[in-house]
Amino acid sequence: MAALDQSDVKEGVDQETVDAVREVGGKYKYGWETEIEMEYAPKGVNADIVRLISDKNEEPEWMTDWRLQALERWTQMEEPKWAMVNYPEIDFQDQYYYARPKSMEEKPKSLDEVDPKLLATYEKLGIPLKEQMILAGVEGAEDMPAEGRKVAVDAVFDSVSVGTTFQAELAKAGVIFCSISEAIREHPELVKKYLGSVVPQSDNFYATLNSAVFPDGSFVYVPPGVRCPMELSTYFRINAENTGQFERTLIIADKGSYVSYLEGCTAPQRDTAQLHAAVVEIIVEEDAEVKYSTVQNWYPGDENGKGGIYNFVTKRADCRGDRSKVMWTQVETGSAVTWKYPSCILRGNESQGEFY
């Protein structure tokens, strides 16, 4: 891949994104696996598995019912075949829909209680989960003052969020940044209001599957008039074999607010393919702005076409309010197959959606 310099940067795309493209352009270097004891749900997708996921997350009854409604819809849908993409038929009953490290059976109260193997995994990926540190790979960051270097991270490992940094500091500004499983328990009024309002349960085959089985993901709420005091980021890591990842991300920027959010992802190098079916919903209210960036770097498979991640995702922003704005940067460098619906609904007057 040719080197990118400052002259290659389009207006609206920052140098950090260019650096990320340069970083992932070479040989895949994230194909190692973390040796850690895991807990699995039985293979397959059915009502019992959906209830198990809901039970593991200690969800209220309304959330379980929402999932089961999605499952019922999904069983009546057919997998789309119209895309001009060739890949082996997926056996959806031969997947693990829930896998977590056994050390995460009791949710850690702080990062100090997280399994050192998990912390070491993210350290090796360049995503240190220490609040005094920053995301790796940001050019010149070491010269920035400490206040300017903060990046809050939600680290998702297979089916669970390992931990979220800077929650207390963000809470002082009224910003909620946590796993979506925590949001369902602690902020049900917000989740009820916004979940499925941009990407409904019946949107498409993979989004409907996600609605039934998503085990975790990230949740962001920025209150009216607040500029989020730091960058937010989620890093998704698939580690377990024969396991799909089905995270759900819900970002809400209330009136007059601003937030910048970056997500990244990697997976081990294997001969067998794995499934990733995610949903991202972004709600932008009046005079609010969201900068959403994603660097997709799933394992693409080997030179003979073996292995890799089948990446079937639905990502959508809804600019609901007048003068609302989304600046969307996406970098697709990995996966064996990508089937993606990125879109922006310009509902409000003078609303804007910029894609890079």
Tab-separated table of C-alpha atoms in Angstrom:
chain	number	residue	atom	x	y	z
A	1	MET	CA	0.000	0.000	0.000
A	2	ALA	CA	1.393	3.356	-0.963
A	3	ALA	CA	2.306	5.695	1.829
A	4	LEU	CA	-0.154	8.460	2.603
A	5	ASP	CA	1.094	11.906	3.424
A	6	GLN	CA	-0.597	15.143	4.380
A	7	SER	CA	-1.272	15.972	0.725
A	8	ASP	CA	-3.501	12.889	0.448
A	9	VAL	CA	-5.852	14.069	3.167
A	10	LYS	CA	-9.242	15.278	1.959
A	11	GLU	CA	-10.918	18.164	3.681
A	12	GLY	CA	-12.817	16.821	6.700
A	13	VAL	CA	-10.590	13.768	7.169
A	14	ASP	CA	-8.056	14.218	9.942
A	15	GLN	CA	-4.490	12.930	10.040
A	16	GLU	CA	-5.418	10.347	12.690
A	17	THR	CA	-7.615	8.558	10.159
A	18	VAL	CA	-4.862	8.633	7.537
A	19	ASP	CA	-2.417	7.196	10.066
A	20	ALA	CA	-4.901	4.416	10.821
A	21	VAL	CA	-5.137	3.523	7.134
A	22	ARG	CA	-1.352	3.427	6.844
A	23	GLU	CA	-1.112	1.270	9.954
A	24	VAL	CA	-3.513	-1.421	8.727
A	25	GLY	CA	-2.302	-1.476	5.146
A	26	GLY	CA	0.450	-4.052	5.632
A	27	LYS	CA	0.485	-7.713	6.643
A	28	TYR	CA	-2.218	-8.625	9.161
A	29	LYS	CA	-0.542	-8.489	12.546
A	30	TYR	CA	-3.472	-9.024	14.904
A	31	GLY	CA	-4.012	-12.726	14.109
A	32	TRP	CA	-2.831	-14.058	17.464
A	33	GLU	CA	-5.215	-15.544	20.026
A	34	THR	CA	-5.479	-14.929	23.767
A	35	GLU	CA	-5.331	-18.231	25.648
A	36	ILE	CA	-8.042	-17.796	28.242
A	37	GLU	CA	-10.697	-20.045	29.763
A	38	MET	CA	-14.079	-19.346	28.163
A	39	GLU	CA	-17.737	-19.974	28.926
A	40	TYR	CA	-20.042	-20.737	25.977
A	41	ALA	CA	-23.776	-20.919	25.485
A	42	PRO	CA	-24.901	-23.934	23.438
A	43	LYS	CA	-24.590	-23.488	19.687
A	44	GLY	CA	-27.555	-22.284	17.677
A	45	VAL	CA	-30.132	-19.518	17.809
A	46	ASN	CA	-33.556	-20.091	19.346
A	47	ALA	CA	-35.775	-18.691	22.083
A	48	ASP	CA	-33.784	-20.445	24.821
A	49	ILE	CA	-30.530	-18.847	23.647
A	50	VAL	CA	-32.181	-15.426	23.473
A	51	ARG	CA	-33.488	-15.822	27.026
A	52	LEU	CA	-30.053	-17.007	28.173
A	53	ILE	CA	-28.377	-13.884	26.752
A	54	SER	CA	-30.991	-11.692	28.402
A	55	ASP	CA	-30.554	-13.542	31.696
A	56	LYS	CA	-26.750	-13.259	31.577
A	57	ASN	CA	-27.140	-9.496	31.196
A	58	GLU	CA	-29.752	-9.292	33.989
A	59	GLU	CA	-32.168	-7.567	31.634
A	60	PRO	CA	-35.721	-6.494	32.486
A	61	GLU	CA	-38.655	-8.378	31.005
A	62	TRP	CA	-39.415	-5.715	28.388
A	63	MET	CA	-35.959	-6.195	26.866
A	64	THR	CA	-36.344	-9.970	26.742
A	65	ASP	CA	-39.703	-9.531	25.013
A	66	TRP	CA	-38.133	-7.114	22.504
A	67	ARG	CA	-35.494	-9.694	21.654
A	68	LEU	CA	-38.019	-12.502	21.288
A	69	GLN	CA	-40.123	-10.386	18.938
A	70	ALA	CA	-37.034	-9.881	16.790
A	71	LEU	CA	-36.280	-13.605	16.820
A	72	GLU	CA	-39.807	-14.408	15.669
A	73	ARG	CA	-39.436	-11.947	12.783
A	74	TRP	CA	-36.018	-13.338	11.862
A	75	THR	CA	-37.298	-16.926	11.616
A	76	GLN	CA	-39.760	-15.706	8.978
A	77	MET	CA	-37.105	-13.948	6.900
A	78	GLU	CA	-34.800	-15.309	4.209
A	79	GLU	CA	-31.095	-14.611	3.977
A	80	PRO	CA	-30.496	-12.188	1.077
A	81	LYS	CA	-28.918	-13.760	-1.989
A	82	TRP	CA	-28.990	-10.811	-4.384
A	83	ALA	CA	-25.559	-9.397	-3.549
A	84	MET	CA	-22.846	-10.192	-6.106
A	85	VAL	CA	-20.662	-11.738	-3.403
A	86	ASN	CA	-19.622	-15.374	-3.289
A	87	TYR	CA	-19.171	-17.060	0.076
A	88	PRO	CA	-20.085	-20.486	1.499
A	89	GLU	CA	-23.571	-20.822	2.917
A	90	ILE	CA	-23.693	-19.869	6.595
A	91	ASP	CA	-25.082	-22.397	9.053
A	92	PHE	CA	-26.641	-20.099	11.624
A	93	GLN	CA	-27.254	-23.042	13.955
A	94	ASP	CA	-23.537	-23.878	14.038
A	95	GLN	CA	-22.497	-20.626	15.730
A	96	TYR	CA	-21.890	-19.702	19.337
A	97	TYR	CA	-23.990	-16.615	20.040
A	98	TYR	CA	-22.604	-16.051	23.505
A	99	ALA	CA	-19.019	-16.518	24.680
A	100	ARG	CA	-17.272	-14.789	27.556
A	101	PRO	CA	-14.134	-15.303	29.627
A	102	LYS	CA	-14.931	-17.244	32.786
A	103	SER	CA	-13.180	-14.515	34.732
A	104	MET	CA	-15.996	-12.156	33.660
A	105	GLU	CA	-18.718	-14.197	35.373
A	106	GLU	CA	-18.698	-11.599	38.126
A	107	LYS	CA	-18.636	-8.171	36.517
A	108	PRO	CA	-15.473	-6.346	37.675
A	109	LYS	CA	-16.191	-3.228	39.702
A	110	SER	CA	-13.088	-1.541	38.299
A	111	LEU	CA	-10.286	-2.177	35.831
A	112	ASP	CA	-8.137	-3.284	38.775
A	113	GLU	CA	-10.339	-6.392	39.012
A	114	VAL	CA	-10.166	-7.290	35.314
A	115	ASP	CA	-8.288	-10.473	34.385
A	116	PRO	CA	-4.656	-9.480	33.611
A	117	LYS	CA	-4.818	-11.594	30.432
A	118	LEU	CA	-7.611	-9.385	29.115
A	119	LEU	CA	-5.747	-6.207	29.983
A	120	ALA	CA	-2.640	-7.615	28.302
A	121	THR	CA	-4.676	-8.377	25.174
A	122	TYR	CA	-5.694	-4.761	24.721
A	123	GLU	CA	-2.224	-3.557	25.651
A	124	LYS	CA	-0.818	-5.735	22.863
A	125	LEU	CA	-3.404	-4.300	20.459
A	126	GLY	CA	-2.284	-0.790	21.349
A	127	ILE	CA	-5.430	-0.042	23.361
A	128	PRO	CA	-4.211	0.464	26.937
A	129	LEU	CA	-7.082	0.409	29.415
A	130	LYS	CA	-5.404	2.778	31.839
A	131	GLU	CA	-6.920	6.168	32.340
A	132	GLN	CA	-3.612	7.987	32.304
A	133	MET	CA	-2.809	6.562	28.876
A	134	ILE	CA	-4.179	7.103	25.375
A	135	LEU	CA	-4.999	5.176	22.252
A	136	ALA	CA	-1.821	4.173	20.465
A	137	GLY	CA	-1.018	5.363	16.990
A	138	VAL	CA	-2.053	9.007	17.326
A	139	GLU	CA	0.821	10.946	15.824
A	140	GLY	CA	2.224	13.631	18.100
A	141	ALA	CA	0.055	12.600	21.035
A	142	GLU	CA	3.045	12.236	23.321
A	143	ASP	CA	3.666	15.973	22.962
A	144	MET	CA	0.119	16.962	23.857
A	145	PRO	CA	-0.820	18.074	27.377
A	146	ALA	CA	-2.423	15.346	29.477
A	147	GLU	CA	-5.874	16.927	29.263
A	148	GLY	CA	-5.778	16.774	25.482
A	149	ARG	CA	-4.669	13.152	25.354
A	150	LYS	CA	-7.621	11.524	27.070
A	151	VAL	CA	-9.639	8.957	25.155
A	152	ALA	CA	-12.375	7.039	26.947
A	153	VAL	CA	-12.471	3.399	25.801
A	154	ASP	CA	-15.113	0.688	26.017
A	155	ALA	CA	-13.346	-2.636	25.386
A	156	VAL	CA	-15.550	-5.470	24.091
A	157	PHE	CA	-14.113	-9.014	24.107
A	158	ASP	CA	-16.260	-11.604	22.316
A	159	SER	CA	-19.705	-11.211	23.934
A	160	VAL	CA	-18.932	-8.914	26.856
A	161	SER	CA	-17.648	-5.466	27.676
A	162	VAL	CA	-14.446	-5.856	29.671
A	163	GLY	CA	-14.530	-2.314	31.007
A	164	THR	CA	-15.052	1.353	30.200
A	165	THR	CA	-12.561	4.064	31.131
A	166	PHE	CA	-13.146	7.624	32.344
A	167	GLN	CA	-16.791	7.004	33.251
A	168	ALA	CA	-16.611	9.074	36.422
A	169	GLU	CA	-15.008	12.045	34.690
A	170	LEU	CA	-17.520	11.920	31.841
A	171	ALA	CA	-20.385	11.708	34.325
A	172	LYS	CA	-19.343	15.079	35.767
A	173	ALA	CA	-20.275	16.566	32.389
A	174	GLY	CA	-23.491	14.549	32.295
A	175	VAL	CA	-22.169	12.228	29.568
A	176	ILE	CA	-23.141	8.565	29.817
A	177	PHE	CA	-20.619	6.188	28.241
A	178	CYS	CA	-20.989	2.537	29.114
A	179	SER	CA	-21.733	-0.891	27.720
A	180	ILE	CA	-25.214	-1.206	26.278
A	181	SER	CA	-25.923	-4.034	28.725
A	182	GLU	CA	-25.253	-1.611	31.583
A	183	ALA	CA	-27.396	1.061	29.916
A	184	ILE	CA	-30.350	-1.331	29.661
A	185	ARG	CA	-30.139	-1.904	33.422
A	186	GLU	CA	-29.214	1.589	34.594
A	187	HIS	CA	-30.819	3.878	31.986
A	188	PRO	CA	-33.869	1.976	30.707
A	189	GLU	CA	-35.820	5.137	29.890
A	190	LEU	CA	-33.195	6.211	27.331
A	191	VAL	CA	-32.784	2.743	25.839
A	192	LYS	CA	-36.552	2.270	25.528
A	193	LYS	CA	-36.885	5.620	23.783
A	194	TYR	CA	-34.087	5.195	21.232
A	195	LEU	CA	-33.302	1.488	20.710
A	196	GLY	CA	-34.636	0.383	17.334
A	197	SER	CA	-35.819	3.882	16.456
A	198	VAL	CA	-33.226	4.248	13.675
A	199	VAL	CA	-32.680	0.605	12.725
A	200	PRO	CA	-35.929	-1.217	13.550
A	201	GLN	CA	-36.129	-4.920	14.366
A	202	SER	CA	-37.438	-5.748	10.895
A	203	ASP	CA	-34.936	-3.604	8.963
A	204	ASN	CA	-33.059	-6.448	7.278
A	205	PHE	CA	-32.066	-10.060	7.839
A	206	TYR	CA	-28.834	-9.389	9.732
A	207	ALA	CA	-30.127	-6.407	11.721
A	208	THR	CA	-33.070	-8.509	12.865
A	209	LEU	CA	-30.739	-11.317	13.939
A	210	ASN	CA	-28.673	-8.745	15.826
A	211	SER	CA	-31.794	-7.417	17.571
A	212	ALA	CA	-32.476	-10.884	18.926
A	213	VAL	CA	-29.003	-11.920	20.053
A	214	PHE	CA	-26.786	-8.872	20.652
A	215	PRO	CA	-24.974	-9.634	23.921
A	216	ASP	CA	-23.269	-6.274	24.420
A	217	GLY	CA	-21.950	-3.164	22.714
A	218	SER	CA	-21.582	0.522	23.541
A	219	PHE	CA	-23.980	3.234	24.665
A	220	VAL	CA	-23.401	6.989	24.500
A	221	TYR	CA	-25.681	9.793	25.658
A	222	VAL	CA	-24.577	13.439	25.546
A	223	PRO	CA	-27.056	15.791	27.265
A	224	PRO	CA	-28.316	19.098	25.821
A	225	GLY	CA	-25.691	21.785	25.310
A	226	VAL	CA	-22.746	19.597	26.356
A	227	ARG	CA	-19.572	19.205	24.338
A	228	CYS	CA	-18.165	15.820	25.303
A	229	PRO	CA	-14.896	16.615	27.133
A	230	MET	CA	-12.901	13.821	25.467
A	231	GLU	CA	-12.913	11.440	22.528
A	232	LEU	CA	-14.902	8.236	22.961
A	233	SER	CA	-13.837	4.916	21.479
A	234	THR	CA	-14.926	1.287	21.411
A	235	TYR	CA	-12.643	-1.573	20.447
A	236	PHE	CA	-14.191	-4.901	19.435
A	237	ARG	CA	-12.107	-8.069	19.661
A	238	ILE	CA	-13.291	-11.484	18.490
A	239	ASN	CA	-11.168	-14.139	20.210
A	240	ALA	CA	-13.151	-17.376	20.588
A	241	GLU	CA	-13.385	-19.847	17.711
A	242	ASN	CA	-16.745	-20.556	15.999
A	243	THR	CA	-18.181	-17.520	17.741
A	244	GLY	CA	-20.046	-14.692	16.085
A	245	GLN	CA	-19.950	-11.140	17.361
A	246	PHE	CA	-23.214	-9.215	17.323
A	247	GLU	CA	-22.586	-5.964	19.139
A	248	ARG	CA	-25.099	-3.106	19.240
A	249	THR	CA	-24.015	0.533	19.427
A	250	LEU	CA	-26.421	3.329	20.366
A	251	ILE	CA	-25.218	6.952	20.257
A	252	ILE	CA	-27.501	9.862	21.211
A	253	ALA	CA	-26.451	13.502	20.865
A	254	ASP	CA	-29.136	15.652	22.472
A	255	LYS	CA	-29.891	19.244	21.469
A	256	GLY	CA	-26.843	21.448	20.950
A	257	SER	CA	-24.330	18.774	21.982
A	258	TYR	CA	-21.169	17.416	20.350
A	259	VAL	CA	-19.365	14.079	20.522
A	260	SER	CA	-16.566	12.378	18.599
A	261	TYR	CA	-16.621	8.579	18.563
A	262	LEU	CA	-14.162	6.097	17.034
A	263	GLU	CA	-14.468	2.324	16.790
A	264	GLY	CA	-11.958	-0.320	15.780
A	265	CYS	CA	-11.868	-4.108	15.577
A	266	THR	CA	-9.600	-7.133	15.026
A	267	ALA	CA	-9.790	-10.939	15.210
A	268	PRO	CA	-7.433	-13.952	15.300
A	269	GLN	CA	-6.177	-15.620	12.149
A	270	ARG	CA	-8.050	-18.895	11.560
A	271	ASP	CA	-8.805	-21.287	8.694
A	272	THR	CA	-12.541	-21.161	9.394
A	273	ALA	CA	-14.667	-18.082	8.766
A	274	GLN	CA	-16.558	-16.285	11.534
A	275	LEU	CA	-19.649	-14.102	11.491
A	276	HIS	CA	-19.929	-10.473	12.536
A	277	ALA	CA	-23.383	-8.864	12.352
A	278	ALA	CA	-23.474	-5.498	14.104
A	279	VAL	CA	-25.905	-2.589	14.274
A	280	VAL	CA	-25.038	1.059	14.932
A	281	GLU	CA	-27.771	3.636	15.604
A	282	ILE	CA	-26.883	7.332	15.839
A	283	ILE	CA	-29.468	9.933	16.879
A	284	VAL	CA	-28.632	13.615	16.371
A	285	GLU	CA	-31.026	16.180	17.778
A	286	GLU	CA	-31.396	19.904	17.002
A	287	ASP	CA	-28.084	21.806	16.601
A	288	ALA	CA	-26.132	18.719	17.695
A	289	GLU	CA	-23.112	17.242	15.920
A	290	VAL	CA	-21.614	13.751	15.893
A	291	LYS	CA	-18.256	12.816	14.425
A	292	TYR	CA	-18.351	9.065	13.859
A	293	SER	CA	-15.262	7.211	12.638
A	294	THR	CA	-14.773	3.504	12.104
A	295	VAL	CA	-11.678	1.539	11.125
A	296	GLN	CA	-12.750	-1.984	10.136
A	297	ASN	CA	-9.747	-4.292	10.313
A	298	TRP	CA	-11.177	-7.789	10.721
A	299	TYR	CA	-9.003	-10.705	9.603
A	300	PRO	CA	-9.477	-10.940	5.787
A	301	GLY	CA	-8.516	-14.598	5.376
A	302	ASP	CA	-5.361	-16.001	3.815
A	303	GLU	CA	-4.126	-15.741	0.237
A	304	ASN	CA	-6.096	-18.893	-0.644
A	305	GLY	CA	-9.379	-17.514	0.626
A	306	LYS	CA	-9.471	-19.566	3.821
A	307	GLY	CA	-10.881	-18.051	6.975
A	308	GLY	CA	-11.674	-14.428	7.606
A	309	ILE	CA	-14.636	-12.553	9.018
A	310	TYR	CA	-17.983	-12.285	7.240
A	311	ASN	CA	-18.883	-8.714	8.061
A	312	PHE	CA	-22.629	-8.012	7.699
A	313	VAL	CA	-23.456	-4.707	9.365
A	314	THR	CA	-26.105	-1.992	9.381
A	315	LYS	CA	-25.011	1.494	10.450
A	316	ARG	CA	-27.379	4.447	10.286
A	317	ALA	CA	-27.572	8.000	11.562
A	318	ASP	CA	-30.798	9.965	11.988
A	319	CYS	CA	-30.332	13.746	11.898
A	320	ARG	CA	-33.657	14.429	13.569
A	321	GLY	CA	-33.244	18.008	14.608
A	322	ASP	CA	-32.884	21.181	12.599
A	323	ARG	CA	-29.235	22.012	11.815
A	324	SER	CA	-28.085	18.622	13.112
A	325	LYS	CA	-24.921	17.204	11.573
A	326	VAL	CA	-23.068	13.910	11.214
A	327	MET	CA	-19.495	13.722	9.951
A	328	TRP	CA	-18.895	10.068	9.078
A	329	THR	CA	-15.490	8.595	8.232
A	330	GLN	CA	-15.191	4.902	7.459
A	331	VAL	CA	-12.129	2.882	6.566
A	332	GLU	CA	-12.675	-0.687	5.318
A	333	THR	CA	-9.407	-2.622	5.157
A	334	GLY	CA	-10.265	-6.092	6.444
A	335	SER	CA	-12.811	-8.951	6.474
A	336	ALA	CA	-13.301	-11.697	3.895
A	337	VAL	CA	-16.712	-10.279	2.921
A	338	THR	CA	-18.287	-6.948	3.807
A	339	TRP	CA	-22.020	-6.381	3.298
A	340	LYS	CA	-22.748	-2.995	4.770
A	341	TYR	CA	-25.545	-0.439	4.910
A	342	PRO	CA	-24.089	2.927	5.985
A	343	SER	CA	-26.685	5.672	5.686
A	344	CYS	CA	-27.852	8.982	7.086
A	345	ILE	CA	-31.439	10.232	7.291
A	346	LEU	CA	-31.583	14.022	6.905
A	347	ARG	CA	-34.845	14.557	8.742
A	348	GLY	CA	-34.307	18.010	10.238
A	349	ASN	CA	-34.277	21.254	8.285
A	350	GLU	CA	-30.736	22.221	7.219
A	351	SER	CA	-29.398	18.939	8.593
A	352	GLN	CA	-26.138	17.639	7.132
A	353	GLY	CA	-24.486	14.294	6.582
A	354	GLU	CA	-20.873	14.154	5.410
A	355	PHE	CA	-19.311	10.827	4.374
A	356	TYR	CA	-15.601	10.217	3.866
